[in-house]
Short mmCIF file of C-alpha atoms in Angstrom, two decimals:
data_model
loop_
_atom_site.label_atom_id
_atom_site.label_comp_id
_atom_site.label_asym_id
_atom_site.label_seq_id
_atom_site.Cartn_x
_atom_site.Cartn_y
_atom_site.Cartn_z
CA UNK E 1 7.82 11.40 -112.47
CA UNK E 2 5.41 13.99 -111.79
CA UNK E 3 2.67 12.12 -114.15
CA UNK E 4 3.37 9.39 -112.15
CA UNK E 5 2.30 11.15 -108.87
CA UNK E 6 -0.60 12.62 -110.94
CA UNK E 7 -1.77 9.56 -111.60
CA UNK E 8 -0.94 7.70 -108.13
CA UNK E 9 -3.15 10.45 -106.39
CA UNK E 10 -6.07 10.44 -109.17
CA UNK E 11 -6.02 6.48 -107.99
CA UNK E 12 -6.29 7.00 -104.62
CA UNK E 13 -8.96 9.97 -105.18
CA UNK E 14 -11.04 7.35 -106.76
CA UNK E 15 -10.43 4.96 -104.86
CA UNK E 16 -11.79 6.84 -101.36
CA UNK E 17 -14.57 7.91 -103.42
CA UNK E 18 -15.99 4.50 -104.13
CA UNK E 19 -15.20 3.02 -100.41
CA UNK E 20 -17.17 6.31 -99.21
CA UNK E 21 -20.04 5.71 -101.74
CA UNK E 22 -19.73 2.32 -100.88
CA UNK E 23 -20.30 2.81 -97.10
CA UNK E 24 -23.28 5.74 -98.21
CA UNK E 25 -25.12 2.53 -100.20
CA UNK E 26 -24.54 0.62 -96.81
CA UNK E 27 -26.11 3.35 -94.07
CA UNK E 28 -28.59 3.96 -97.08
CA UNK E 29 -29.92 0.74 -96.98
CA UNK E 30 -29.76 -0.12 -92.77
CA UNK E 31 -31.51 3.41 -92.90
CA UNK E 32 -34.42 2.07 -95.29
CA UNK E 33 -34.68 -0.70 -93.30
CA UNK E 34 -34.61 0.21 -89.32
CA UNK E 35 -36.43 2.89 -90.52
CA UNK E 36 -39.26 0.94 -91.97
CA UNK E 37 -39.40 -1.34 -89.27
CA UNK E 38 -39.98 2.25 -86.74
CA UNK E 39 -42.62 2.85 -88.73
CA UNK E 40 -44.04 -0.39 -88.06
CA UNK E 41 -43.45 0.43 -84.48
CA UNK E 42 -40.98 -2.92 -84.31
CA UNK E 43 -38.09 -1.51 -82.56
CA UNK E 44 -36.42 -4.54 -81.54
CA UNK E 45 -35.96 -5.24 -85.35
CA UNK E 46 -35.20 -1.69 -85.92
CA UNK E 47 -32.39 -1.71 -83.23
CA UNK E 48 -29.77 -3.48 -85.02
CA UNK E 49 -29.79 -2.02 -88.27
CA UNK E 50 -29.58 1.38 -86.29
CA UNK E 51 -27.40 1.18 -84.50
CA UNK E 52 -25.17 -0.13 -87.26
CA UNK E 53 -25.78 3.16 -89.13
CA UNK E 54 -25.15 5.17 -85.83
CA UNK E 55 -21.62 4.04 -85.43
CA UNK E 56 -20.69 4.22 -89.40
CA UNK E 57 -22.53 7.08 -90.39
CA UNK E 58 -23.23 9.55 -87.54
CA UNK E 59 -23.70 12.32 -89.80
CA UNK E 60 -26.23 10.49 -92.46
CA UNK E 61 -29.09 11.71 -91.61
CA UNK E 62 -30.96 13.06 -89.22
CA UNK E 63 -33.56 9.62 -88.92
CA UNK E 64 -30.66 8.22 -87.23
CA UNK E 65 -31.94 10.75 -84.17
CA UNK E 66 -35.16 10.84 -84.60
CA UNK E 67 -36.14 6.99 -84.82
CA UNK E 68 -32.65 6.46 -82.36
CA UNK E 69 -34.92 8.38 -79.88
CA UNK E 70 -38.18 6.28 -80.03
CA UNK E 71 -36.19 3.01 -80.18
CA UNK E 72 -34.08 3.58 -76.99
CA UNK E 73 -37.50 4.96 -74.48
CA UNK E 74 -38.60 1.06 -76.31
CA UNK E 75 -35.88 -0.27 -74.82
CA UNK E 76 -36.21 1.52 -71.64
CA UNK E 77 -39.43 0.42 -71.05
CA UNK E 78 -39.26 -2.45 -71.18
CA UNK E 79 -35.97 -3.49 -69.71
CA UNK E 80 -35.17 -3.47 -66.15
CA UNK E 81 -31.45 -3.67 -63.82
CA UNK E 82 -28.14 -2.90 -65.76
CA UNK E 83 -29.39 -2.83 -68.96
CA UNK E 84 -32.52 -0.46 -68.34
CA UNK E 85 -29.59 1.92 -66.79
CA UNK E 86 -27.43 1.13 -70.12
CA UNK E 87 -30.20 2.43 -72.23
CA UNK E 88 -31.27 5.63 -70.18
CA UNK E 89 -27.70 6.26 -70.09
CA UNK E 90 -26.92 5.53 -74.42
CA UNK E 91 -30.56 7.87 -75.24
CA UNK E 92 -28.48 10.44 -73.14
CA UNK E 93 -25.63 10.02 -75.30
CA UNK E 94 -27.60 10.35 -78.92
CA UNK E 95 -29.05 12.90 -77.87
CA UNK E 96 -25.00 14.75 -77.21
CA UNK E 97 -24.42 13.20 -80.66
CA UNK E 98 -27.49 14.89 -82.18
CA UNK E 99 -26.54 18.34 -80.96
CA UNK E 100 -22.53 17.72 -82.17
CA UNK E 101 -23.71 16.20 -85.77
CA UNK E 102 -27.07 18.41 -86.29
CA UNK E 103 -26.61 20.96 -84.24
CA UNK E 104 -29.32 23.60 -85.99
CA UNK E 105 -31.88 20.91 -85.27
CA UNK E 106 -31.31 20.58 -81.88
CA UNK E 107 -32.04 23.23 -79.89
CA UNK E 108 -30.20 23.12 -76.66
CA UNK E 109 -32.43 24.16 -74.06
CA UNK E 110 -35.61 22.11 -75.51
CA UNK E 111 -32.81 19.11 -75.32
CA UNK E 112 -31.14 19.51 -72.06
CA UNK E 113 -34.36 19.96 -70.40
CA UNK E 114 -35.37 16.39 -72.34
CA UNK E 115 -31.71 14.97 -70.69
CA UNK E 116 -32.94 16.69 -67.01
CA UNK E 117 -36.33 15.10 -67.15
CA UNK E 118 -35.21 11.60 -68.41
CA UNK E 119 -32.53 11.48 -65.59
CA UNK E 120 -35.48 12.86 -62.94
CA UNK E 121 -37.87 10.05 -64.16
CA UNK E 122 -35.36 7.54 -63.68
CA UNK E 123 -33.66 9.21 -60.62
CA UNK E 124 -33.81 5.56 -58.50
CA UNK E 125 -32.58 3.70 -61.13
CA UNK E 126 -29.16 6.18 -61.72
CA UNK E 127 -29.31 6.90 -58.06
CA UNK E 128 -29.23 10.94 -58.65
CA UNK E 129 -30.48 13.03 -55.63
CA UNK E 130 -32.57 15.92 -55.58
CA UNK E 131 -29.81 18.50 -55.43
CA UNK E 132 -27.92 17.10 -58.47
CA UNK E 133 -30.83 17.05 -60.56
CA UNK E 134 -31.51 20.22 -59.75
CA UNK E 135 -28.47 21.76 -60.60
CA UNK E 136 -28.82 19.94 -63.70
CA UNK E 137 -32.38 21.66 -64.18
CA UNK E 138 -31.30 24.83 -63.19
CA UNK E 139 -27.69 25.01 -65.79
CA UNK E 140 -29.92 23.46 -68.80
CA UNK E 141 -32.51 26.33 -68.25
CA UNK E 142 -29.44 28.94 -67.90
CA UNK E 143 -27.51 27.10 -70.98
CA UNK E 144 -31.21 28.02 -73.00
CA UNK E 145 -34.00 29.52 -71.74
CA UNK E 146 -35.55 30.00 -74.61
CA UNK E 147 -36.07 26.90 -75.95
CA UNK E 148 -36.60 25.52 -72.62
CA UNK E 149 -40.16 25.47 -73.02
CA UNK E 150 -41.73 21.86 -71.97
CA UNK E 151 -44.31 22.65 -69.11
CA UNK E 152 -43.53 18.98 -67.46
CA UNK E 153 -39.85 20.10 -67.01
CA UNK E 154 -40.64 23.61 -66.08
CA UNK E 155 -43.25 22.29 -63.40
CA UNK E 156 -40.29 19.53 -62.33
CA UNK E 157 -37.49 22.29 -62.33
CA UNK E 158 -39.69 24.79 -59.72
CA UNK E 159 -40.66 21.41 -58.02
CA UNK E 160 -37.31 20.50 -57.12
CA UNK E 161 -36.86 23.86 -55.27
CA UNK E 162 -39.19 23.64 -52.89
CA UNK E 163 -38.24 20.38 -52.14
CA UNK E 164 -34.60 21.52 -51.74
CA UNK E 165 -36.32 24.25 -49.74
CA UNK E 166 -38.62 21.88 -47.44
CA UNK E 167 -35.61 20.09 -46.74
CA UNK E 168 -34.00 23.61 -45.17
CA UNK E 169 -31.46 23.43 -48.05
CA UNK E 170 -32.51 26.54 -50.09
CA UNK E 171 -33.29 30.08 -48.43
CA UNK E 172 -37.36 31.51 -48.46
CA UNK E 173 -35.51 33.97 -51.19
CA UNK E 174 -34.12 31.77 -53.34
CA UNK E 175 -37.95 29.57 -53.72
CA UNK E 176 -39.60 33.32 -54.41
CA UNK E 177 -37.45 33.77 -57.21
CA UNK E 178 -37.24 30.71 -58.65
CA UNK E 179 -40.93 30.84 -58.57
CA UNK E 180 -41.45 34.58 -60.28
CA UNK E 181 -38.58 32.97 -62.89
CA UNK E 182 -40.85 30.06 -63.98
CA UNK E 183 -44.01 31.72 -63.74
CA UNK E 184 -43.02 34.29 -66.34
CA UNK E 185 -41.45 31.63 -68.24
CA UNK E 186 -45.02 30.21 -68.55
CA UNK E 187 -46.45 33.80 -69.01
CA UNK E 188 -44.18 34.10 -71.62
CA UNK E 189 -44.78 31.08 -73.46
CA UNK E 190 -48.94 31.22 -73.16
CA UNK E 191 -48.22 35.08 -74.88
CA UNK E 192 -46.67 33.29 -77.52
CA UNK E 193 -49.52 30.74 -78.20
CA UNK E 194 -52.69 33.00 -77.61
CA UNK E 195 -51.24 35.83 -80.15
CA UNK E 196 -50.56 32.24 -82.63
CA UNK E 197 -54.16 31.11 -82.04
CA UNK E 198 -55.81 34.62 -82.04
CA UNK E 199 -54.60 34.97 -85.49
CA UNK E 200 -57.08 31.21 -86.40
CA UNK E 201 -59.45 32.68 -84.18
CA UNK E 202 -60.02 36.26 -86.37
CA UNK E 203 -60.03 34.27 -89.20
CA UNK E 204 -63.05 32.34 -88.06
CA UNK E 205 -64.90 35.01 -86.41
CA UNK E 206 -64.67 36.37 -89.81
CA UNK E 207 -66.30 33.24 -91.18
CA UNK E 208 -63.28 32.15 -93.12
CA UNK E 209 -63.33 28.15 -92.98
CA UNK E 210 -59.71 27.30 -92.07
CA UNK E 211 -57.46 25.17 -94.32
CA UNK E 212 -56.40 21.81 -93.20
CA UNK E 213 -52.99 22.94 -92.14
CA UNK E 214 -54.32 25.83 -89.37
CA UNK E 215 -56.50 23.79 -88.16
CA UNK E 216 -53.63 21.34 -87.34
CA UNK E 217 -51.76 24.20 -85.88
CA UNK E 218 -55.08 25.06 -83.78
CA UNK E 219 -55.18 22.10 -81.91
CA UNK E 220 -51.32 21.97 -82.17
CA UNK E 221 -51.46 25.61 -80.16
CA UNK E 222 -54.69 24.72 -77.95
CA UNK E 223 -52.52 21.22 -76.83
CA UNK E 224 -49.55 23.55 -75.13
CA UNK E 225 -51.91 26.46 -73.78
CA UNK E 226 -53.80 23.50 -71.56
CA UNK E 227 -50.68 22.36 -70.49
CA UNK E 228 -49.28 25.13 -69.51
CA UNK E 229 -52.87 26.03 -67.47
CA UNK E 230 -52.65 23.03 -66.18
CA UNK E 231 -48.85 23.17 -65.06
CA UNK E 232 -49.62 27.23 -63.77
CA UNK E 233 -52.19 25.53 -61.31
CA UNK E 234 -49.68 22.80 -60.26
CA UNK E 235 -46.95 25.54 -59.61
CA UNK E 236 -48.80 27.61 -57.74
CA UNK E 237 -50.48 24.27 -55.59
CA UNK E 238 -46.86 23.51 -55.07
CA UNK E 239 -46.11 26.03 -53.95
CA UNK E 240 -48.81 26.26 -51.62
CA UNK E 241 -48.67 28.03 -48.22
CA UNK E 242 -45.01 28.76 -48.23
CA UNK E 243 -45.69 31.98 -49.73
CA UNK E 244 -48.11 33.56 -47.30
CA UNK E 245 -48.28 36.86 -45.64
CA UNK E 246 -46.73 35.63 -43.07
CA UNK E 247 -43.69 34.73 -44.68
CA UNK E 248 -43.36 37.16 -47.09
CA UNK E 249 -43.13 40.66 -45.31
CA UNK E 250 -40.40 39.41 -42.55
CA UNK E 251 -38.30 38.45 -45.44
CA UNK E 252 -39.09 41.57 -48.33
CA UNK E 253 -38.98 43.85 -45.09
CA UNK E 254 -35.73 42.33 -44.32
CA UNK E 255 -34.35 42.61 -47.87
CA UNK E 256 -36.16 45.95 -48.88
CA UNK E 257 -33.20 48.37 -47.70
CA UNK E 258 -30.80 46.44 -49.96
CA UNK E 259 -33.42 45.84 -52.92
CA UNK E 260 -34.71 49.75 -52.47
CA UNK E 261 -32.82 50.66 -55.67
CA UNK E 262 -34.09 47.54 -57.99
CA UNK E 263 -37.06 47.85 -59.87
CA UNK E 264 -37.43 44.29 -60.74
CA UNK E 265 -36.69 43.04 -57.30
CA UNK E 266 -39.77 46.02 -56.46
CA UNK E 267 -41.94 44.47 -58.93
CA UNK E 268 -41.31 40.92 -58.00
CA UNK E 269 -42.26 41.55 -54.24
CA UNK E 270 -44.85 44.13 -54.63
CA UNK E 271 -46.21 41.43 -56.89
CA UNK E 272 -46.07 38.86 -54.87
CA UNK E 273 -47.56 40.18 -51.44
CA UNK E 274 -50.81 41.28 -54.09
CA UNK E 275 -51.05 38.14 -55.23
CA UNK E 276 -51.22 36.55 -51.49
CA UNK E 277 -53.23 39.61 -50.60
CA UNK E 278 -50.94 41.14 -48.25
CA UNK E 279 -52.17 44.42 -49.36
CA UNK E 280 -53.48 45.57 -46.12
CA UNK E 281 -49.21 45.57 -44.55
CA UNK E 282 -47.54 49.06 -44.64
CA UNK E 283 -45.22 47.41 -46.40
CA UNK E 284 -47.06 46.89 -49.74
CA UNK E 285 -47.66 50.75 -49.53
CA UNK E 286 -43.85 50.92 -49.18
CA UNK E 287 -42.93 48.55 -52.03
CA UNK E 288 -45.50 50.22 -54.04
CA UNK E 289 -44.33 53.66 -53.83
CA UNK E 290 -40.45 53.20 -53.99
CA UNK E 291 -41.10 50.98 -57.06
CA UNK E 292 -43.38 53.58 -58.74
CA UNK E 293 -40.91 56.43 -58.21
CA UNK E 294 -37.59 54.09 -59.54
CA UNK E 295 -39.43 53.01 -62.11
CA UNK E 296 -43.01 54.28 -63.15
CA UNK E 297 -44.94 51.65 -65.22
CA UNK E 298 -48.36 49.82 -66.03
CA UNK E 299 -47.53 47.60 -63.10
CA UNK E 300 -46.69 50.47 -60.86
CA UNK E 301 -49.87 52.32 -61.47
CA UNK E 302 -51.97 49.17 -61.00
CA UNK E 303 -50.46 48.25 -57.14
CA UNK E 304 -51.37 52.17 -56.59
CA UNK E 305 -54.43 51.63 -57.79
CA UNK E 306 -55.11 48.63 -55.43
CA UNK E 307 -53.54 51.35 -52.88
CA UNK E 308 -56.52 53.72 -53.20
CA UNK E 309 -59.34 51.01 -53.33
CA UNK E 310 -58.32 49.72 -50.12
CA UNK E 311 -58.79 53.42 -49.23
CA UNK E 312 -62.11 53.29 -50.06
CA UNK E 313 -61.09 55.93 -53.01
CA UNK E 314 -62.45 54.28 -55.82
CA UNK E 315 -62.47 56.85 -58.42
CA UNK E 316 -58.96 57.46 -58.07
CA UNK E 317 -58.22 53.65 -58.10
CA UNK E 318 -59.62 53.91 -61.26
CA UNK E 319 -58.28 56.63 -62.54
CA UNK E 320 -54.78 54.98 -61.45
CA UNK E 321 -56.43 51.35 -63.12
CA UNK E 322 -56.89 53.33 -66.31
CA UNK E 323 -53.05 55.26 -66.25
CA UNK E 324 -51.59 51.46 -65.88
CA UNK E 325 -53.86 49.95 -69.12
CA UNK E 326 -52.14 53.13 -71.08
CA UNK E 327 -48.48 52.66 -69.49
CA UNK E 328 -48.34 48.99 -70.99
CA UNK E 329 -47.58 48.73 -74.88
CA UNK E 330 -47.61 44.63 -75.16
CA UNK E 331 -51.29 43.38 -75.53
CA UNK E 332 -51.03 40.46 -73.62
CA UNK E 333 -50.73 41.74 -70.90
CA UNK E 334 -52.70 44.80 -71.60
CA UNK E 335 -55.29 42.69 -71.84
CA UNK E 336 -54.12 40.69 -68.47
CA UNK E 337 -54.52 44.18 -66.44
CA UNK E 338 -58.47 44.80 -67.77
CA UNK E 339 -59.17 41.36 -67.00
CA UNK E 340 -57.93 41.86 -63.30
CA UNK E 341 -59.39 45.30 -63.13
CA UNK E 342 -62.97 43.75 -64.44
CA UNK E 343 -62.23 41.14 -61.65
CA UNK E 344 -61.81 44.23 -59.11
CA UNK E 345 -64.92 46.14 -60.20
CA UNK E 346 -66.88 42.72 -60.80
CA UNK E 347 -66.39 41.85 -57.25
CA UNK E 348 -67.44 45.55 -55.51
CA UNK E 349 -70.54 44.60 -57.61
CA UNK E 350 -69.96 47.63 -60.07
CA UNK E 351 -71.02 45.00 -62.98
CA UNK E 352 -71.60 48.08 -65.49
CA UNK E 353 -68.34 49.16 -65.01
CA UNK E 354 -66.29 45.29 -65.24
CA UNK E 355 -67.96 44.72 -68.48
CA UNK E 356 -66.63 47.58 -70.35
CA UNK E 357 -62.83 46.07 -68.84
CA UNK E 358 -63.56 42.71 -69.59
CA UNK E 359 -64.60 43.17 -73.43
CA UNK E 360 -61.33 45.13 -73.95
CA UNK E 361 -59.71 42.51 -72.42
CA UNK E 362 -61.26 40.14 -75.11
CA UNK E 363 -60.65 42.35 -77.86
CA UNK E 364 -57.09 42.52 -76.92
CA UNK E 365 -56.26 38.73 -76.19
CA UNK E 366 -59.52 37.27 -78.02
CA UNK E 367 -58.29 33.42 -76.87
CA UNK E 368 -58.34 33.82 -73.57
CA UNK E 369 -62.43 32.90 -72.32
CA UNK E 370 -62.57 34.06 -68.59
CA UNK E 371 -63.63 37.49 -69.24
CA UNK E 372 -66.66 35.70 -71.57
CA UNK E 373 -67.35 33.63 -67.66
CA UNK E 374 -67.11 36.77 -65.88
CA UNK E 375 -69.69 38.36 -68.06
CA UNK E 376 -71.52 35.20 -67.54
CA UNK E 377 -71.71 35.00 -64.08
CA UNK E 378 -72.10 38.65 -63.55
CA UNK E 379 -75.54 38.26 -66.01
CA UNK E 380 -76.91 35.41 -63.86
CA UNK E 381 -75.98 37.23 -60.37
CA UNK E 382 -78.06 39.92 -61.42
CA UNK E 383 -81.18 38.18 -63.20
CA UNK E 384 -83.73 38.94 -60.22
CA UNK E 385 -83.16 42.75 -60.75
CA UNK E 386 -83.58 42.60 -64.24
CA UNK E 387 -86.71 41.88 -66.16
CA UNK E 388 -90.62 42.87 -65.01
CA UNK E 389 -91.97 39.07 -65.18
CA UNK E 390 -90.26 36.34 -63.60
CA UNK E 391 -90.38 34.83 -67.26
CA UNK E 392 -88.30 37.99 -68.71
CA UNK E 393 -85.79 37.64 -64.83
CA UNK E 394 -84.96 33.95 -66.26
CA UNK E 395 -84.83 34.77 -70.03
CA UNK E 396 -81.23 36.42 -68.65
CA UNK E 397 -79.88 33.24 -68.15
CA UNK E 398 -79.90 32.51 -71.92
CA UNK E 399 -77.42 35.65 -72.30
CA UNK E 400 -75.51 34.15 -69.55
CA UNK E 401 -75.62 31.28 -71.27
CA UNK E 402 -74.25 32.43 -74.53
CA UNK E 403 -71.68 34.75 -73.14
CA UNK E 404 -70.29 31.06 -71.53
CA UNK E 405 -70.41 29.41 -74.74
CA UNK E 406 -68.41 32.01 -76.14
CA UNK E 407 -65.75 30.59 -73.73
CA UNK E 408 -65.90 27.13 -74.52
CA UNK E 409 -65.76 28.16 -78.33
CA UNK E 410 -62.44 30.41 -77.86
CA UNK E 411 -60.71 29.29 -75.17
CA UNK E 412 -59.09 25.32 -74.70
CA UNK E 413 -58.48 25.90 -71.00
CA UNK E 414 -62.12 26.70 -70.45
CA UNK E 415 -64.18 24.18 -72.13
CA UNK E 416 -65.37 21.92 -68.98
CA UNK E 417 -65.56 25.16 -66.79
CA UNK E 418 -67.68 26.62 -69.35
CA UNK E 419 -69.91 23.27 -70.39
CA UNK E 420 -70.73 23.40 -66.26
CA UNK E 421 -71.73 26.74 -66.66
CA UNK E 422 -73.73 26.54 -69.86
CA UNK E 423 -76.02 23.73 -68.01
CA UNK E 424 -76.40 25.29 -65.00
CA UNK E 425 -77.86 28.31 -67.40
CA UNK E 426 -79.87 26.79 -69.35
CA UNK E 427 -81.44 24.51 -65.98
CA UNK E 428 -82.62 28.18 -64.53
CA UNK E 429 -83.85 29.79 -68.03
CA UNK E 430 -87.40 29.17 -68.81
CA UNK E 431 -88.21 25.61 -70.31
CA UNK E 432 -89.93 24.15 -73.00
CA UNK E 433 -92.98 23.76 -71.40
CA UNK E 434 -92.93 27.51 -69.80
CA UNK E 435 -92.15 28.44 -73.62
CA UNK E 436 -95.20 26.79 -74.82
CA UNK E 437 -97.57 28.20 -72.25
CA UNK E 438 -96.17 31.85 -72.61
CA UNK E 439 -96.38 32.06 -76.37
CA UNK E 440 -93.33 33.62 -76.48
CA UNK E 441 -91.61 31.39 -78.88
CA UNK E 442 -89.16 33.00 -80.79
CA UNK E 443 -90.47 36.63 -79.17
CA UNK E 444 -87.16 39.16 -78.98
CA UNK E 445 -87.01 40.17 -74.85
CA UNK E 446 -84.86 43.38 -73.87
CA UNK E 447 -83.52 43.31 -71.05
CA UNK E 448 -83.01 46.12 -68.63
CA UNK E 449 -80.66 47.41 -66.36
CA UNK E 450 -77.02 47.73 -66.42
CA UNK E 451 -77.43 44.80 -69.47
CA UNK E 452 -79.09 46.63 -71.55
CA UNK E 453 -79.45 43.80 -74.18
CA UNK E 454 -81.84 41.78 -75.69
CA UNK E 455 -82.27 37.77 -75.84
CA UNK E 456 -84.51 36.03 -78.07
CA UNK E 457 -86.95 33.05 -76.76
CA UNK E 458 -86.15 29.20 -78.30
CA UNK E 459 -88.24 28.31 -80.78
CA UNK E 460 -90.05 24.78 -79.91
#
């Protein structure tokens, strides 16, 4: 008897086996095929053979979610009424059934922000309203923040809240915060692709040619850094003139007694009214001072700093410019607080001074080109007072010049700014025919002044 069971169940074993490797051949072969056809970019062909393998073999292979995804936003555009709805609605579905059957490959923030933004695209056609999507937004970037990256959904998420705001249904203090979240969300995430393409860009400053690969990840890196500019700009456009002096102190002088105790709420609104340049309230000198005695930091000293310049102290704003750069440990935005110090010194004309901030600031973040404009522009601003001969004046555009390509070379966000500013250069430098009738073709000039460097004359 017991042989007989033996055998019975080696049967059945066997049997199971061959319908499973029969159904594997099956999805094997519908996989081949829709995925051959997605290749070919022929999704209506594709679709079938898909979808077969989606029902019979969810956990096959992760093509099912990958191609799944490109052959429903097919189907989506190009199908309108019920069934457009059917297919926004089914791409929302694989993508639940990606994160249940390949969970480590779907991260969940990255995805639910996907799931917000597809339902926000289409928000007439599933009749969702601008509080439900963004309560949507707002538990996919709490569910994930991490991997909630995308700058379209970041700009949508704060986008949402100050329409829910303009339409008197969110308070002035929940907009502020919202914006300070996403704003160091994008902070965060340009940190983490500068340090990624500072690492190509030592490599080629060293005159290392870069394998195939980095230079993939270069312009994989440069890609998400101009979005990200290009979303900070569209944030901050947003969010416009609702965050103006006049709006701000009423409601941080309201809040401060409560928030006196809370460095980060300190920060935030000491921050903020600097930003707007509210610096001239009592209040900033308030925020400033609780927030340095809870809580001394780099961002502390820096407000104090901005405290004694509108004093007219400027030695001890620098002094206090100087204890914030050695207060901060993280490079990025080391490198952040010279470039705004250059920016202060650069624009109390002390051009000597903003140089020496700005080139820290470049060795620190070497990807980011403004400090290379700043240079720029503060080497043009000062070519009448440098240079004996109006020839030698103009030969300082040419360092202006190649301080701006600098930019353009470095930096993805800057490359039109700095093209502008390489022509306008090079129109006020000397030109070929002044070359020719100087003699000073290929002649080394040094120039004076705070400069203090040299700039050789095009050969023609």
């Amino acid at each position: 008897m017991k042989t007989k069971i033996t055998l019975l169940l080696a049967i059945l074993f066997i049997g199971l086996n061959f319908g499973f490797a029969q159904q594997d051949e099956e999805c094997m072969t519908k996989l081949s095929i829709f995925h051959e056809y997605t290749k070919a970019k022929n999704y209506d062909a594709a679709y079938e053979p898909w979808m077969a393998v989606r029902s019979k073999c969810p956990k096959f292979n992760n093509a099912i979610y990958v191609d799944g995804e490109k052959i429903l936003e097919h189907k989506i555009d190009n199908a309108t009424g019920a069934d457009k709805v059917a297919f926004i609605n089914d791409l929302l579905k694989l993508w639940e059934e990606r994160g249940e059957h390949f969970a480590s490959k779907t991260p969940k923030g990255e995805y639910a922000a996907q799931a917000c933004q597809l339902m926000y695209d289409h928000r007439e056609e599933l009749g969702k309203v601008n509080n439900e999507l963004f309560e949507q937004f707002d538990a996919a970037y709490k569910l994930d923040k991490d991997t909630f990256t995308n700058p379209k959904s970041l700009y949508t998420y704060f986008s949402l809240m100050v329409d829910l705001y303009d339409a008197g249904k969110k308070p002035a203090a929940d907009l502020f915060n919202k914006y300070d979240d996403i704003v160091e969300k994008v902070e965060d995430e340009v940190k983490n692709y500068s340090e990624k393409l500072n690492k190509i860009i030592e490599k080629e400053d060293a005159g290392t040619t870069l394998t195939k690969k980095e230079g993939k990840y270069k312009s994989y890196y440069e890609s998400y850094l101009k979005a990200y500019d290009q979303i900070s700009g569209s944030i901050d456009q947003k969010l416009g003139d609702r965050a103006n002096c006049e709006n701000l102190i009423p409601l941080y002088q309201k809040d401060f007694e409560e928030n006196k105790n809370n460095a980060l709420w300190l920060q935030r609104a000491a921050g903020k009214m600097s930003e707007k340049d509210c610096t001239d309230d009592p209040l900033f000198f308030k925020l400033v001072n609780a927030y340095h005695e809870l809580s001394p930091s780099a961002n502390s000293a820096y407000y104090l700093g901005i405290l004694k310049d509108k004093e007219g102290k400027s030695s001890e704003a620098i002094s206090f410019y100087k204890q914030a750069i050695s207060l901060e440990t993280d490079n990025f935005k080391k490198s952040k607080l010279n470039n705004r110090i250059g920016l202060k010194l650069k624009a109390r004309g002390s051009y000597g001074q903003a140089r020496g901030f700005f080139r820290e600031a470049l060795k620190l973040n070497p990807s980011n080109g403004r400090p290379y404009l700043s240079i720029a522009g503060m080497y043009a601003a000062s070519a009448n007072n440098c240079g004996e001969s109006n020839f030698d004046k103009r030969a300082v555009y040419w360092l202006a010049a190649a301080e701006a390509r600098k930019a353009a070379r470095v930096d993805p966000t800057q490359k039109k700014n700095a093209a502008k500013s390489v022509a306008n250069y090079n129109a006020k430098a000397p030109q070929k025919s002044e070359i020719f009738s100087s003699g000073r073709a290929g002649q080394t000039i040094k120039i004076s002044c705070w400069i203090g460097a040299s700039v050789t004359v095009p050969s023609i």
